[in-house]
Amino acid sequence: MTEQVISTLRDGVLRIQFNRPEKKNALTAAMYETIAGIMEGAQSDDKVRVLLFTGTDECFTAGNDIADFLGAPQLTADSPVSHFLAILASAEKPMVAAVRGDAVGVGTTMLLHFDLVYAGTSARFWLPFVNLALVPEAGSTLLLPLLAGYQKAAELMLLAEPFGPEEASEMGLVNKVVKDADVESFAMEKAMALAAKPPVALRRTRALLKAARGILPDIMEAEGEAFAEGLKSEEAQEAMLAFMERREADFSKF
Ligand code: COA
């Protein structure tokens, strides 16, 4: 079977690729566990200086697998996605992303924890949590307003319309927009530049840059509770079934 998460280490850069293109790299529980395990291993491996995340040619990730949500609507602190989010938020080593195509849901919110984000011209970001009768996660309800300002964050999270790489760049989510064909090599070049720097100073600088986010764990806990409640709701079941059945959701009865 094709590996759905591929990791390779070269010159201090651990490249982690979402590789499930037939499902737009939607992340299953098994994929979250794999990624979390890789990230945990990276934390204690001195050979790993930087993590570089990428998707496939046409997609970063369509976010959480909706069939998984429908099949197992229980979310706890022990769930694979919670495990992944906790490691993402506490990761000490620099993280770089190369985004092409859709980055939906956690595909966008995870980027708020990255240090450098490079987007191809095809990149499209989207926070459709409310459309799915859920709430945004990964600390994004704190981090996006900090980055983009309250009104911009509210627009993106409440209206929940997709936005392109230029808009993402203007709000500071993306460092640079480059041609799709060049985005991964560009991101790798920057990751290698980071990998050559003194690692302890880099990690300390990163921790200081993030120090003002002190209430992040509390916010993530509150998001997790609201997300778990949402997931069990009839609204969410309708929204997700509608996606799987390729029809418009009908919220008129709620
Ligand atoms: N979970 C499960 N399956 C997904 C998925 C997801 N998040 N995103 C895409 N897929 C599947 C589709 O069901 C389809 O499978 P099929 O070929 O067996 O029918 C396949 O991936 C291709 O997706 P498709 O919708 O045909 O691609 P598209 O290019 O028209 O649209 C997206 C791409 C990302 C806009 C669209 O797939 C989408 O909206 N996905 C859901 C995103 C989402 O809500 N994520 C959760 C956020 S919390």
Coordinates of N, CA, C and O in Angstrom, one line a residue, residues 64 69 75 81 85 105-106 109 126-142 156-158 160 219-233 235-236 239-240:
N64 N -9.2 17.4 8.0 CA -9.6 16.2 8.6 C -10.5 15.4 7.7 O -11.4 15.9 7.0
F69 N -14.7 11.6 10.8 CA -15.6 12.3 11.7 C -16.9 11.7 11.8 O -17.5 11.5 12.9
L75 N -14.5 12.9 20.2 CA -13.2 13.6 20.3 C -12.8 13.8 21.7 O -13.5 14.4 22.5
V81 N -6.1 13.2 16.6 CA -6.0 14.6 16.1 C -5.6 15.5 17.3 O -4.7 16.4 17.1
L85 N -2.3 17.8 17.4 CA -2.4 19.3 17.7 C -1.5 19.7 18.9 O -0.9 20.7 18.9
G105 N -9.3 23.6 6.5 CA -9.4 23.3 7.9 C -8.0 23.3 8.6 O -7.3 24.3 8.6
V106 N -7.7 22.1 9.2 CA -6.4 22.0 9.9 C -5.2 22.3 8.9 O -4.1 22.6 9.3
T109 N -5.1 25.9 9.6 CA -4.8 26.3 11.0 C -3.4 25.8 11.5 O -2.8 26.4 12.3
W126 N -8.7 27.8 3.5 CA -10.1 27.8 3.8 C -10.3 27.3 5.2 O -9.7 26.3 5.6
L127 N -11.2 28.0 5.9 CA -11.5 27.6 7.3 C -13.0 27.3 7.4 O -13.8 28.1 7.9
P128 N -13.5 26.2 6.8 CA -15.0 26.0 6.7 C -15.6 25.3 7.9 O -16.6 24.6 7.8
F129 N -15.0 25.5 9.1 CA -15.4 24.8 10.3 C -16.9 25.1 10.6 O -17.7 24.2 10.9
V130 N -17.3 26.4 10.5 CA -18.7 26.8 10.8 C -19.6 26.1 9.8 O -20.7 25.7 10.2
N131 N -19.2 26.1 8.6 CA -20.1 25.4 7.6 C -20.4 24.0 7.9 O -21.4 23.4 7.6
L132 N -19.4 23.4 8.7 CA -19.6 22.0 9.1 C -20.2 21.8 10.5 O -20.2 20.8 11.1
A133 N -20.7 23.0 11.0 CA -21.2 23.0 12.3 C -20.2 22.7 13.4 O -20.5 22.1 14.4
L134 N -19.0 23.1 13.1 CA -17.9 22.9 14.1 C -17.3 24.2 14.5 O -17.7 25.2 14.0
V135 N -16.2 24.2 15.3 CA -15.5 25.4 15.6 C -14.1 25.3 15.2 O -13.6 24.1 15.1
P136 N -13.4 26.4 14.8 CA -12.0 26.2 14.4 C -11.1 25.7 15.6 O -11.5 25.9 16.8
E137 N -10.0 25.0 15.3 CA -9.2 24.4 16.3 C -7.7 24.8 16.1 O -7.4 25.8 15.5
A138 N -6.9 24.0 16.8 CA -5.4 24.3 16.7 C -5.0 25.6 17.3 O -4.0 26.2 16.9
G139 N -5.8 26.2 18.2 CA -5.5 27.5 18.7 C -5.8 28.6 17.8 O -5.4 29.8 18.0
S140 N -6.4 28.3 16.6 CA -6.6 29.3 15.6 C -7.5 30.5 16.0 O -7.4 31.6 15.5
T141 N -8.4 30.2 17.0 CA -9.2 31.3 17.4 C -8.5 32.4 18.2 O -8.9 33.5 18.4
L142 N -7.3 32.0 18.7 CA -6.4 33.0 19.3 C -5.4 33.5 18.3 O -5.1 34.7 18.1
L156 N -12.9 35.5 8.0 CA -12.4 34.2 7.5 C -13.1 33.0 8.2 O -13.3 31.9 7.6
M157 N -13.4 33.2 9.5 CA -13.9 32.1 10.3 C -15.4 32.0 10.3 O -16.0 31.0 10.5
L158 N -16.1 33.2 10.1 CA -17.6 33.2 10.2 C -18.2 33.1 8.8 O -19.0 32.2 8.5
A160 N -16.4 32.1 6.3 CA -15.8 30.8 5.9 C -15.7 30.7 4.4 O -16.1 29.6 3.9
I219 N -6.8 28.1 25.4 CA -7.7 28.3 24.3 C -7.9 26.9 23.5 O -9.0 26.6 23.1
M220 N -6.8 26.2 23.4 CA -6.9 24.9 22.7 C -7.8 23.9 23.4 O -8.6 23.2 22.8
E221 N -7.8 24.0 24.7 CA -8.7 23.1 25.5 C -10.1 23.5 25.3 O -11.0 22.7 25.1
A222 N -10.4 24.8 25.3 CA -11.8 25.3 25.1 C -12.2 25.0 23.7 O -13.4 24.5 23.5
E223 N -11.4 25.2 22.7 CA -11.7 24.8 21.3 C -12.0 23.3 21.2 O -13.0 22.9 20.6
G224 N -11.2 22.5 21.9 CA -11.4 21.0 21.9 C -12.7 20.6 22.4 O -13.4 19.8 21.8
E225 N -13.1 21.3 23.5 CA -14.4 20.9 24.1 C -15.6 21.3 23.2 O -16.5 20.6 23.0
A226 N -15.5 22.6 22.6 CA -16.5 23.0 21.7 C -16.6 22.2 20.4 O -17.6 21.9 19.9
F227 N -15.4 21.8 20.0 CA -15.3 21.0 18.7 C -16.0 19.6 19.0 O -16.8 19.1 18.2
A228 N -15.7 19.0 20.2 CA -16.2 17.7 20.5 C -17.7 17.8 20.6 O -18.4 16.9 20.1
E229 N -18.2 18.9 21.2 CA -19.7 19.1 21.3 C -20.3 19.2 19.9 O -21.3 18.5 19.6
G230 N -19.6 20.0 19.1 CA -20.1 20.2 17.7 C -20.2 18.9 17.0 O -21.2 18.6 16.3
L231 N -19.2 18.1 17.1 CA -19.1 16.9 16.3 C -20.2 16.0 16.6 O -20.7 15.2 15.7
K232 N -20.7 16.0 17.8 CA -21.8 15.1 18.2 C -23.2 15.6 17.8 O -24.2 14.9 17.9
S233 N -23.2 16.9 17.3 CA -24.5 17.5 17.1 C -25.1 17.1 15.8 O -24.5 16.6 14.8
E235 N -26.6 19.0 13.7 CA -26.2 20.0 12.6 C -24.9 19.5 11.9 O -24.8 19.5 10.7
A236 N -23.9 19.0 12.7 CA -22.7 18.6 12.1 C -22.9 17.3 11.3 O -22.3 17.1 10.2
A239 N -24.3 18.4 8.1 CA -23.2 19.0 7.2 C -22.3 18.0 6.6 O -21.9 18.1 5.4
M240 N -21.9 17.1 7.4 CA -20.9 16.1 6.9 C -21.5 15.1 5.9 O -20.9 14.7 4.9

